[in-house]
Amino acid sequence: DEYQWKGPFCFIQGADPQFGLMKAWAVGDLNNGDDEWGEEIKLVEQAVHAVNRLNPKPKFFVLCGDLIHGMPGTRWRKDQEQDLKNVLKNTDQDIPLVFVSGNHDIGNTPTRETIDNYCKNWGDDYFSFWVGGVFFLVLNSQLYFNSSKCPELKQAQDVWLNEQLAVAEKHKCKHIIVFQHIPLFLRNPDEDHDYFNLEKSVRQEIMEKFHKAGIKAVFSGHYHRNAGGSYGGLEMVVSSAIGCQLGEDPHGLRVVVVTDEKIVHRYYSLNELNSQGIEKELLDILAKQN
């Protein structure tokens, strides 16, 4: 049923709730300073409240990684995960939650064990799903960042991705959209590599593959600021955090409207989305073709 296009719809993208980072950042101790996350709890409660109130109802709510700050094996990790789950339980039952793994969820250099633990807690680290004729791919970008401790898992994701792109082509889907934690690039496809993007040769290979497959957009987080750019017809959308901000952006969520021809999106502060909801311009696009 979901292979068929049924008219425009919207979904919500959030990134980096990262329970514990605000305190760790404030005290200047990123490794051990994450022993409080009351601020983040309030922000995610606000996000859930905003998402629940939206009309029309979003098709799903995706969180693009760094669900919590505590790295695998650290002291507060389990408590952070439990508290995040407790808040997310209040999401409207008709709005599925989609989780994407980030570097804090599985480690900067993931292992089979850290990935297995993530999967037990949050679901698969990569998978695909259909919504109304649109094909969505969730990727584990950590395997592109550093797979030195689990090369066989990176290889498995690569094989799977090629199979999925063949499926998308066969079904003549309306659009293909990708979710991953680390952006391919922040503003420019040939910018230098740093902590916040993928290494140039890896990036080039992925961009080529995505471009060739006709992928319209990649949505990511990780940067804790809004950014983005394009490579041919592929748009790279980098969304700021629900949690700790590293730039001038407000704590927020991105509303994404998918139409027959294009993908339109706007980043809203949590306050804005709670008090005013989606602006008229986006609502008109949603209503137009239904």
PDB file of C-alpha atoms in Angstrom:
ATOM      1  CA  ASP A   1       0.000   0.000   0.000  1.00  0.00           C
ATOM      2  CA  GLU A   2       2.778   2.472   0.903  1.00  0.00           C
ATOM      3  CA  TYR A   3       4.411   2.000  -2.526  1.00  0.00           C
ATOM      4  CA  GLN A   4       1.669   4.255  -3.926  1.00  0.00           C
ATOM      5  CA  TRP A   5       1.776   8.038  -4.039  1.00  0.00           C
ATOM      6  CA  LYS A   6      -1.281   9.411  -2.203  1.00  0.00           C
ATOM      7  CA  GLY A   7      -0.552  13.128  -2.229  1.00  0.00           C
ATOM      8  CA  PRO A   8       1.634  15.463  -0.158  1.00  0.00           C
ATOM      9  CA  PHE A   9       2.549  14.683   3.443  1.00  0.00           C
ATOM     10  CA  CYS A  10       4.896  15.980   6.103  1.00  0.00           C
ATOM     11  CA  PHE A  11       7.335  14.481   8.579  1.00  0.00           C
ATOM     12  CA  ILE A  12       9.383  15.975  11.408  1.00  0.00           C
ATOM     13  CA  GLN A  13      13.150  15.777  11.697  1.00  0.00           C
ATOM     14  CA  GLY A  14      14.940  16.350  14.995  1.00  0.00           C
ATOM     15  CA  ALA A  15      18.597  15.796  15.834  1.00  0.00           C
ATOM     16  CA  ASP A  16      20.946  15.572  18.805  1.00  0.00           C
ATOM     17  CA  PRO A  17      18.760  15.592  21.913  1.00  0.00           C
ATOM     18  CA  GLN A  18      22.085  14.395  23.405  1.00  0.00           C
ATOM     19  CA  PHE A  19      21.099  14.127  27.078  1.00  0.00           C
ATOM     20  CA  GLY A  20      24.031  15.398  29.191  1.00  0.00           C
ATOM     21  CA  LEU A  21      25.859  17.599  26.665  1.00  0.00           C
ATOM     22  CA  MET A  22      24.507  20.946  27.923  1.00  0.00           C
ATOM     23  CA  LYS A  23      25.997  20.418  31.393  1.00  0.00           C
ATOM     24  CA  ALA A  24      29.220  18.894  29.992  1.00  0.00           C
ATOM     25  CA  TRP A  25      29.648  21.825  27.583  1.00  0.00           C
ATOM     26  CA  ALA A  26      28.917  24.406  30.297  1.00  0.00           C
ATOM     27  CA  VAL A  27      31.521  22.975  32.700  1.00  0.00           C
ATOM     28  CA  GLY A  28      34.050  22.281  29.938  1.00  0.00           C
ATOM     29  CA  ASP A  29      34.315  18.546  30.636  1.00  0.00           C
ATOM     30  CA  LEU A  30      32.966  16.622  27.643  1.00  0.00           C
ATOM     31  CA  ASN A  31      34.088  13.239  28.963  1.00  0.00           C
ATOM     32  CA  ASN A  32      32.704  13.249  32.512  1.00  0.00           C
ATOM     33  CA  GLY A  33      30.572  16.375  32.860  1.00  0.00           C
ATOM     34  CA  ASP A  34      27.338  14.804  31.610  1.00  0.00           C
ATOM     35  CA  ASP A  35      25.873  13.980  35.045  1.00  0.00           C
ATOM     36  CA  GLU A  36      22.778  16.193  34.616  1.00  0.00           C
ATOM     37  CA  TRP A  37      20.285  16.446  31.759  1.00  0.00           C
ATOM     38  CA  GLY A  38      17.231  18.169  33.207  1.00  0.00           C
ATOM     39  CA  GLU A  39      17.437  20.895  30.536  1.00  0.00           C
ATOM     40  CA  GLU A  40      17.375  18.337  27.740  1.00  0.00           C
ATOM     41  CA  ILE A  41      14.420  16.503  29.296  1.00  0.00           C
ATOM     42  CA  LYS A  42      12.416  19.752  29.180  1.00  0.00           C
ATOM     43  CA  LEU A  43      13.448  20.425  25.575  1.00  0.00           C
ATOM     44  CA  VAL A  44      12.448  16.950  24.360  1.00  0.00           C
ATOM     45  CA  GLU A  45       9.151  17.268  26.255  1.00  0.00           C
ATOM     46  CA  GLN A  46       8.592  20.521  24.370  1.00  0.00           C
ATOM     47  CA  ALA A  47       9.491  18.816  21.071  1.00  0.00           C
ATOM     48  CA  VAL A  48       7.078  15.925  21.703  1.00  0.00           C
ATOM     49  CA  HIS A  49       4.319  18.355  22.676  1.00  0.00           C
ATOM     50  CA  ALA A  50       4.845  20.353  19.467  1.00  0.00           C
ATOM     51  CA  VAL A  51       4.849  17.239  17.262  1.00  0.00           C
ATOM     52  CA  ASN A  52       1.683  15.874  18.916  1.00  0.00           C
ATOM     53  CA  ARG A  53      -0.215  19.098  18.278  1.00  0.00           C
ATOM     54  CA  LEU A  54       0.542  19.391  14.575  1.00  0.00           C
ATOM     55  CA  ASN A  55      -2.326  19.279  12.142  1.00  0.00           C
ATOM     56  CA  PRO A  56      -2.161  17.602   9.685  1.00  0.00           C
ATOM     57  CA  LYS A  57      -0.435  14.852  11.625  1.00  0.00           C
ATOM     58  CA  PRO A  58       3.134  14.126  10.538  1.00  0.00           C
ATOM     59  CA  LYS A  59       3.724  10.671   9.035  1.00  0.00           C
ATOM     60  CA  PHE A  60       6.672  10.077  11.399  1.00  0.00           C
ATOM     61  CA  PHE A  61       9.190  11.788  13.692  1.00  0.00           C
ATOM     62  CA  VAL A  62      12.844  10.989  12.940  1.00  0.00           C
ATOM     63  CA  LEU A  63      15.705  11.666  15.379  1.00  0.00           C
ATOM     64  CA  CYS A  64      18.978  11.914  13.460  1.00  0.00           C
ATOM     65  CA  GLY A  65      21.403  10.563  16.031  1.00  0.00           C
ATOM     66  CA  ASP A  66      23.210  11.442  19.258  1.00  0.00           C
ATOM     67  CA  LEU A  67      20.192  10.500  21.298  1.00  0.00           C
ATOM     68  CA  ILE A  68      22.352  10.768  24.434  1.00  0.00           C
ATOM     69  CA  HIS A  69      25.783  12.172  25.272  1.00  0.00           C
ATOM     70  CA  GLY A  70      27.310   9.289  27.260  1.00  0.00           C
ATOM     71  CA  MET A  71      29.577   7.255  24.998  1.00  0.00           C
ATOM     72  CA  PRO A  72      29.395   3.422  25.142  1.00  0.00           C
ATOM     73  CA  GLY A  73      30.634   2.202  28.516  1.00  0.00           C
ATOM     74  CA  THR A  74      30.345   5.552  30.315  1.00  0.00           C
ATOM     75  CA  ARG A  75      28.726   6.110  33.699  1.00  0.00           C
ATOM     76  CA  TRP A  76      25.480   7.948  32.964  1.00  0.00           C
ATOM     77  CA  ARG A  77      24.606   6.352  29.665  1.00  0.00           C
ATOM     78  CA  LYS A  78      21.902   3.922  30.821  1.00  0.00           C
ATOM     79  CA  ASP A  79      20.117   6.592  32.874  1.00  0.00           C
ATOM     80  CA  GLN A  80      20.234   9.023  29.945  1.00  0.00           C
ATOM     81  CA  GLU A  81      18.753   6.412  27.612  1.00  0.00           C
ATOM     82  CA  GLN A  82      15.995   5.516  30.062  1.00  0.00           C
ATOM     83  CA  ASP A  83      15.019   9.134  30.643  1.00  0.00           C
ATOM     84  CA  LEU A  84      14.899   9.828  26.903  1.00  0.00           C
ATOM     85  CA  LYS A  85      12.679   6.786  26.347  1.00  0.00           C
ATOM     86  CA  ASN A  86      10.365   7.933  29.145  1.00  0.00           C
ATOM     87  CA  VAL A  87       9.845  11.304  27.455  1.00  0.00           C
ATOM     88  CA  LEU A  88       9.472   9.859  23.938  1.00  0.00           C
ATOM     89  CA  LYS A  89       6.788   7.421  25.174  1.00  0.00           C
ATOM     90  CA  ASN A  90       4.438  10.412  25.199  1.00  0.00           C
ATOM     91  CA  THR A  91       4.646  10.823  21.429  1.00  0.00           C
ATOM     92  CA  ASP A  92       1.232  10.307  19.781  1.00  0.00           C
ATOM     93  CA  GLN A  93       0.825   6.560  19.116  1.00  0.00           C
ATOM     94  CA  ASP A  94      -0.078   7.338  15.483  1.00  0.00           C
ATOM     95  CA  ILE A  95       3.273   9.071  14.840  1.00  0.00           C
ATOM     96  CA  PRO A  96       6.008   6.434  14.474  1.00  0.00           C
ATOM     97  CA  LEU A  97       9.450   7.268  15.867  1.00  0.00           C
ATOM     98  CA  VAL A  98      12.450   6.636  13.613  1.00  0.00           C
ATOM     99  CA  PHE A  99      15.905   6.452  15.236  1.00  0.00           C
ATOM    100  CA  VAL A 100      19.241   7.082  13.518  1.00  0.00           C
ATOM    101  CA  SER A 101      22.518   6.107  15.203  1.00  0.00           C
ATOM    102  CA  GLY A 102      25.054   8.840  15.998  1.00  0.00           C
ATOM    103  CA  ASN A 103      28.672   8.759  17.145  1.00  0.00           C
ATOM    104  CA  HIS A 104      27.662   9.095  20.814  1.00  0.00           C
ATOM    105  CA  ASP A 105      25.198   6.222  20.430  1.00  0.00           C
ATOM    106  CA  ILE A 106      27.682   3.701  19.028  1.00  0.00           C
ATOM    107  CA  GLY A 107      31.103   5.351  19.615  1.00  0.00           C
ATOM    108  CA  ASN A 108      33.413   7.340  17.346  1.00  0.00           C
ATOM    109  CA  THR A 109      35.015   4.037  16.359  1.00  0.00           C
ATOM    110  CA  PRO A 110      32.112   1.596  16.591  1.00  0.00           C
ATOM    111  CA  THR A 111      32.526  -2.107  17.250  1.00  0.00           C
ATOM    112  CA  ARG A 112      30.182  -5.007  16.660  1.00  0.00           C
ATOM    113  CA  GLU A 113      29.349  -4.903  20.377  1.00  0.00           C
ATOM    114  CA  THR A 114      28.491  -1.170  20.515  1.00  0.00           C
ATOM    115  CA  ILE A 115      26.325  -1.520  17.405  1.00  0.00           C
ATOM    116  CA  ASP A 116      24.583  -4.629  18.814  1.00  0.00           C
ATOM    117  CA  ASN A 117      23.832  -2.756  22.040  1.00  0.00           C
ATOM    118  CA  TYR A 118      22.391   0.166  20.090  1.00  0.00           C
ATOM    119  CA  CYS A 119      20.201  -2.191  18.025  1.00  0.00           C
ATOM    120  CA  LYS A 120      18.846  -3.865  21.177  1.00  0.00           C
ATOM    121  CA  ASN A 121      17.943  -0.459  22.581  1.00  0.00           C
ATOM    122  CA  TRP A 122      16.730   1.560  19.607  1.00  0.00           C
ATOM    123  CA  GLY A 123      16.274  -0.772  16.607  1.00  0.00           C
ATOM    124  CA  ASP A 124      18.380  -1.472  13.523  1.00  0.00           C
ATOM    125  CA  ASP A 125      21.321   0.789  12.749  1.00  0.00           C
ATOM    126  CA  TYR A 126      20.314   0.847   9.070  1.00  0.00           C
ATOM    127  CA  PHE A 127      17.000   0.057   7.381  1.00  0.00           C
ATOM    128  CA  SER A 128      14.531   1.316   4.797  1.00  0.00           C
ATOM    129  CA  PHE A 129      10.820   2.093   4.785  1.00  0.00           C
ATOM    130  CA  TRP A 130       8.131   3.417   2.451  1.00  0.00           C
ATOM    131  CA  VAL A 131       5.631   6.194   3.059  1.00  0.00           C
ATOM    132  CA  GLY A 132       3.135   7.068   0.337  1.00  0.00           C
ATOM    133  CA  GLY A 133       5.320   6.280  -2.670  1.00  0.00           C
ATOM    134  CA  VAL A 134       8.469   7.751  -1.114  1.00  0.00           C
ATOM    135  CA  PHE A 135      11.422   5.530  -0.206  1.00  0.00           C
ATOM    136  CA  PHE A 136      13.371   6.370   2.968  1.00  0.00           C
ATOM    137  CA  LEU A 137      16.823   5.037   3.845  1.00  0.00           C
ATOM    138  CA  VAL A 138      18.332   5.223   7.333  1.00  0.00           C
ATOM    139  CA  LEU A 139      22.121   4.794   7.306  1.00  0.00           C
ATOM    140  CA  ASN A 140      24.786   4.224   9.957  1.00  0.00           C
ATOM    141  CA  SER A 141      27.160   7.081   9.024  1.00  0.00           C
ATOM    142  CA  GLN A 142      29.676   5.999  11.677  1.00  0.00           C
ATOM    143  CA  LEU A 143      30.603   3.115   9.377  1.00  0.00           C
ATOM    144  CA  TYR A 144      31.648   5.747   6.801  1.00  0.00           C
ATOM    145  CA  PHE A 145      33.491   7.802   9.420  1.00  0.00           C
ATOM    146  CA  ASN A 146      35.597   5.027  10.971  1.00  0.00           C
ATOM    147  CA  SER A 147      34.855   1.327  10.484  1.00  0.00           C
ATOM    148  CA  SER A 148      38.368   0.156  11.406  1.00  0.00           C
ATOM    149  CA  LYS A 149      37.081  -2.079  14.230  1.00  0.00           C
ATOM    150  CA  CYS A 150      34.213  -3.607  12.227  1.00  0.00           C
ATOM    151  CA  PRO A 151      35.068  -3.466   8.478  1.00  0.00           C
ATOM    152  CA  GLU A 152      32.740  -6.400   7.769  1.00  0.00           C
ATOM    153  CA  LEU A 153      29.775  -4.366   9.056  1.00  0.00           C
ATOM    154  CA  LYS A 154      30.595  -1.478   6.728  1.00  0.00           C
ATOM    155  CA  GLN A 155      30.812  -3.922   3.841  1.00  0.00           C
ATOM    156  CA  ALA A 156      27.422  -5.403   4.787  1.00  0.00           C
ATOM    157  CA  GLN A 157      25.809  -1.937   4.822  1.00  0.00           C
ATOM    158  CA  ASP A 158      27.337  -1.151   1.410  1.00  0.00           C
ATOM    159  CA  VAL A 159      25.945  -4.345  -0.126  1.00  0.00           C
ATOM    160  CA  TRP A 160      22.546  -3.709   1.455  1.00  0.00           C
ATOM    161  CA  LEU A 161      22.485  -0.093   0.214  1.00  0.00           C
ATOM    162  CA  ASN A 162      23.129  -1.170  -3.387  1.00  0.00           C
ATOM    163  CA  GLU A 163      20.287  -3.688  -3.100  1.00  0.00           C
ATOM    164  CA  GLN A 164      17.939  -1.023  -1.701  1.00  0.00           C
ATOM    165  CA  LEU A 165      18.728   1.422  -4.497  1.00  0.00           C
ATOM    166  CA  ALA A 166      17.913  -1.321  -7.011  1.00  0.00           C
ATOM    167  CA  VAL A 167      14.564  -1.875  -5.239  1.00  0.00           C
ATOM    168  CA  ALA A 168      13.810   1.864  -5.386  1.00  0.00           C
ATOM    169  CA  GLU A 169      14.500   1.918  -9.112  1.00  0.00           C
ATOM    170  CA  LYS A 170      12.302  -1.111  -9.735  1.00  0.00           C
ATOM    171  CA  HIS A 171       9.338   0.394  -7.881  1.00  0.00           C
ATOM    172  CA  LYS A 172       9.697   3.777  -9.593  1.00  0.00           C
ATOM    173  CA  CYS A 173       9.359   5.610  -6.287  1.00  0.00           C
ATOM    174  CA  LYS A 174       8.386   9.278  -6.194  1.00  0.00           C
ATOM    175  CA  HIS A 175      11.477  10.352  -4.205  1.00  0.00           C
ATOM    176  CA  ILE A 176      14.333   8.756  -2.280  1.00  0.00           C
ATOM    177  CA  ILE A 177      15.319  10.462   0.983  1.00  0.00           C
ATOM    178  CA  VAL A 178      18.242   9.525   3.264  1.00  0.00           C
ATOM    179  CA  PHE A 179      18.715  10.010   7.013  1.00  0.00           C
ATOM    180  CA  GLN A 180      22.150   9.797   8.621  1.00  0.00           C
ATOM    181  CA  HIS A 181      23.868  11.442  11.586  1.00  0.00           C
ATOM    182  CA  ILE A 182      27.069  12.874  10.095  1.00  0.00           C
ATOM    183  CA  PRO A 183      26.564  15.192   7.110  1.00  0.00           C
ATOM    184  CA  LEU A 184      28.290  14.389   3.807  1.00  0.00           C
ATOM    185  CA  PHE A 185      29.341  18.066   3.854  1.00  0.00           C
ATOM    186  CA  LEU A 186      28.263  21.207   5.690  1.00  0.00           C
ATOM    187  CA  ARG A 187      28.095  23.801   2.912  1.00  0.00           C
ATOM    188  CA  ASN A 188      30.216  22.780  -0.018  1.00  0.00           C
ATOM    189  CA  PRO A 189      30.707  19.314  -1.586  1.00  0.00           C
ATOM    190  CA  ASP A 190      34.482  19.819  -1.837  1.00  0.00           C
ATOM    191  CA  GLU A 191      35.102  21.456   1.552  1.00  0.00           C
ATOM    192  CA  ASP A 192      37.934  20.109   3.712  1.00  0.00           C
ATOM    193  CA  HIS A 193      37.287  17.155   5.995  1.00  0.00           C
ATOM    194  CA  ASP A 194      36.888  17.764   9.729  1.00  0.00           C
ATOM    195  CA  TYR A 195      35.016  16.310  12.718  1.00  0.00           C
ATOM    196  CA  PHE A 196      31.634  17.477  11.394  1.00  0.00           C
ATOM    197  CA  ASN A 197      31.659  15.965   7.877  1.00  0.00           C
ATOM    198  CA  LEU A 198      32.818  12.844   6.043  1.00  0.00           C
ATOM    199  CA  GLU A 199      36.305  12.345   4.626  1.00  0.00           C
ATOM    200  CA  LYS A 200      36.577  13.656   1.058  1.00  0.00           C
ATOM    201  CA  SER A 201      37.129  10.436  -0.889  1.00  0.00           C
ATOM    202  CA  VAL A 202      34.380   8.631   1.075  1.00  0.00           C
ATOM    203  CA  ARG A 203      32.049  11.604   0.606  1.00  0.00           C
ATOM    204  CA  GLN A 204      32.704  11.757  -3.137  1.00  0.00           C
ATOM    205  CA  GLU A 205      31.901   8.079  -3.586  1.00  0.00           C
ATOM    206  CA  ILE A 206      28.641   8.356  -1.616  1.00  0.00           C
ATOM    207  CA  MET A 207      27.559  11.588  -3.352  1.00  0.00           C
ATOM    208  CA  GLU A 208      28.129  10.004  -6.760  1.00  0.00           C
ATOM    209  CA  LYS A 209      26.156   6.927  -5.783  1.00  0.00           C
ATOM    210  CA  PHE A 210      23.287   9.022  -4.363  1.00  0.00           C
ATOM    211  CA  HIS A 211      23.275  11.374  -7.345  1.00  0.00           C
ATOM    212  CA  LYS A 212      23.180   8.468  -9.795  1.00  0.00           C
ATOM    213  CA  ALA A 213      20.306   6.860  -7.864  1.00  0.00           C
ATOM    214  CA  GLY A 214      18.332  10.110  -8.031  1.00  0.00           C
ATOM    215  CA  ILE A 215      18.292  10.680  -4.263  1.00  0.00           C
ATOM    216  CA  LYS A 216      16.741  14.093  -3.617  1.00  0.00           C
ATOM    217  CA  ALA A 217      17.860  14.889  -0.083  1.00  0.00           C
ATOM    218  CA  VAL A 218      20.044  13.752   2.809  1.00  0.00           C
ATOM    219  CA  PHE A 219      18.960  14.931   6.271  1.00  0.00           C
ATOM    220  CA  SER A 220      21.486  14.878   9.097  1.00  0.00           C
ATOM    221  CA  GLY A 221      22.414  16.431  12.446  1.00  0.00           C
ATOM    222  CA  HIS A 222      25.764  16.248  14.337  1.00  0.00           C
ATOM    223  CA  TYR A 223      26.747  19.906  13.718  1.00  0.00           C
ATOM    224  CA  HIS A 224      24.458  21.447  16.390  1.00  0.00           C
ATOM    225  CA  ARG A 225      23.861  24.309  13.929  1.00  0.00           C
ATOM    226  CA  ASN A 226      21.812  24.639  10.745  1.00  0.00           C
ATOM    227  CA  ALA A 227      23.758  24.313   7.496  1.00  0.00           C
ATOM    228  CA  GLY A 228      23.492  22.686   4.091  1.00  0.00           C
ATOM    229  CA  GLY A 229      24.235  22.863   0.398  1.00  0.00           C
ATOM    230  CA  SER A 230      23.777  20.838  -2.750  1.00  0.00           C
ATOM    231  CA  TYR A 231      25.576  18.498  -5.109  1.00  0.00           C
ATOM    232  CA  GLY A 232      23.842  18.399  -8.478  1.00  0.00           C
ATOM    233  CA  GLY A 233      20.216  17.618  -7.663  1.00  0.00           C
ATOM    234  CA  LEU A 234      21.065  16.244  -4.212  1.00  0.00           C
ATOM    235  CA  GLU A 235      20.310  18.552  -1.281  1.00  0.00           C
ATOM    236  CA  MET A 236      22.334  18.162   1.939  1.00  0.00           C
ATOM    237  CA  VAL A 237      20.216  19.374   4.880  1.00  0.00           C
ATOM    238  CA  VAL A 238      22.000  19.806   8.225  1.00  0.00           C
ATOM    239  CA  SER A 239      19.625  20.472  11.131  1.00  0.00           C
ATOM    240  CA  SER A 240      20.551  22.017  14.446  1.00  0.00           C
ATOM    241  CA  ALA A 241      19.941  20.269  17.747  1.00  0.00           C
ATOM    242  CA  ILE A 242      16.935  19.808  19.966  1.00  0.00           C
ATOM    243  CA  GLY A 243      19.543  19.907  22.750  1.00  0.00           C
ATOM    244  CA  CYS A 244      22.804  21.846  23.116  1.00  0.00           C
ATOM    245  CA  GLN A 245      23.416  24.599  20.532  1.00  0.00           C
ATOM    246  CA  LEU A 246      26.984  25.265  19.367  1.00  0.00           C
ATOM    247  CA  GLY A 247      25.982  28.268  17.239  1.00  0.00           C
ATOM    248  CA  GLU A 248      23.283  30.921  17.095  1.00  0.00           C
ATOM    249  CA  ASP A 249      20.319  28.676  16.249  1.00  0.00           C
ATOM    250  CA  PRO A 250      17.422  28.066  18.649  1.00  0.00           C
ATOM    251  CA  HIS A 251      16.558  24.607  19.992  1.00  0.00           C
ATOM    252  CA  GLY A 252      14.275  23.290  17.283  1.00  0.00           C
ATOM    253  CA  LEU A 253      12.833  20.827  14.797  1.00  0.00           C
ATOM    254  CA  ARG A 254      12.601  20.748  11.021  1.00  0.00           C
ATOM    255  CA  VAL A 255       9.227  20.357   9.320  1.00  0.00           C
ATOM    256  CA  VAL A 256       9.566  18.612   5.947  1.00  0.00           C
ATOM    257  CA  VAL A 257       6.774  18.669   3.360  1.00  0.00           C
ATOM    258  CA  VAL A 258       7.003  16.124   0.537  1.00  0.00           C
ATOM    259  CA  THR A 259       5.066  16.959  -2.623  1.00  0.00           C
ATOM    260  CA  ASP A 260       4.755  15.303  -5.995  1.00  0.00           C
ATOM    261  CA  GLU A 261       7.664  17.330  -7.368  1.00  0.00           C
ATOM    262  CA  LYS A 262       9.784  18.570  -4.501  1.00  0.00           C
ATOM    263  CA  ILE A 263      10.832  18.462  -0.858  1.00  0.00           C
ATOM    264  CA  VAL A 264      10.234  21.695   1.045  1.00  0.00           C
ATOM    265  CA  HIS A 265      11.475  22.184   4.603  1.00  0.00           C
ATOM    266  CA  ARG A 266      11.813  24.757   7.306  1.00  0.00           C
ATOM    267  CA  TYR A 267      13.537  24.777  10.704  1.00  0.00           C
ATOM    268  CA  TYR A 268      11.359  26.050  13.574  1.00  0.00           C
ATOM    269  CA  SER A 269      12.305  26.894  17.135  1.00  0.00           C
ATOM    270  CA  LEU A 270      10.473  24.703  19.665  1.00  0.00           C
ATOM    271  CA  ASN A 271       8.699  27.788  21.013  1.00  0.00           C
ATOM    272  CA  GLU A 272       7.547  28.809  17.543  1.00  0.00           C
ATOM    273  CA  LEU A 273       6.285  25.340  16.641  1.00  0.00           C
ATOM    274  CA  ASN A 274       4.465  25.017  19.974  1.00  0.00           C
ATOM    275  CA  SER A 275       2.792  28.404  19.849  1.00  0.00           C
ATOM    276  CA  GLN A 276       2.044  28.830  16.146  1.00  0.00           C
ATOM    277  CA  GLY A 277       2.425  25.427  14.472  1.00  0.00           C
ATOM    278  CA  ILE A 278       3.336  25.153  10.795  1.00  0.00           C
ATOM    279  CA  GLU A 279       3.188  28.394   8.796  1.00  0.00           C
ATOM    280  CA  LYS A 280       0.440  28.946   6.227  1.00  0.00           C
ATOM    281  CA  GLU A 281       2.779  28.650   3.238  1.00  0.00           C
ATOM    282  CA  LEU A 282       3.696  25.044   4.112  1.00  0.00           C
ATOM    283  CA  LEU A 283       0.098  24.184   5.032  1.00  0.00           C
ATOM    284  CA  ASP A 284      -1.034  25.454   1.624  1.00  0.00           C
ATOM    285  CA  ILE A 285       1.499  23.202  -0.108  1.00  0.00           C
ATOM    286  CA  LEU A 286       0.211  20.246   1.920  1.00  0.00           C
ATOM    287  CA  ALA A 287      -3.427  21.030   1.120  1.00  0.00           C
ATOM    288  CA  LYS A 288      -2.946  21.836  -2.547  1.00  0.00           C
ATOM    289  CA  GLN A 289      -2.791  18.411  -4.079  1.00  0.00           C
ATOM    290  CA  ASN A 290      -4.814  16.369  -1.598  1.00  0.00           C
TER     291      ASN A 290
END
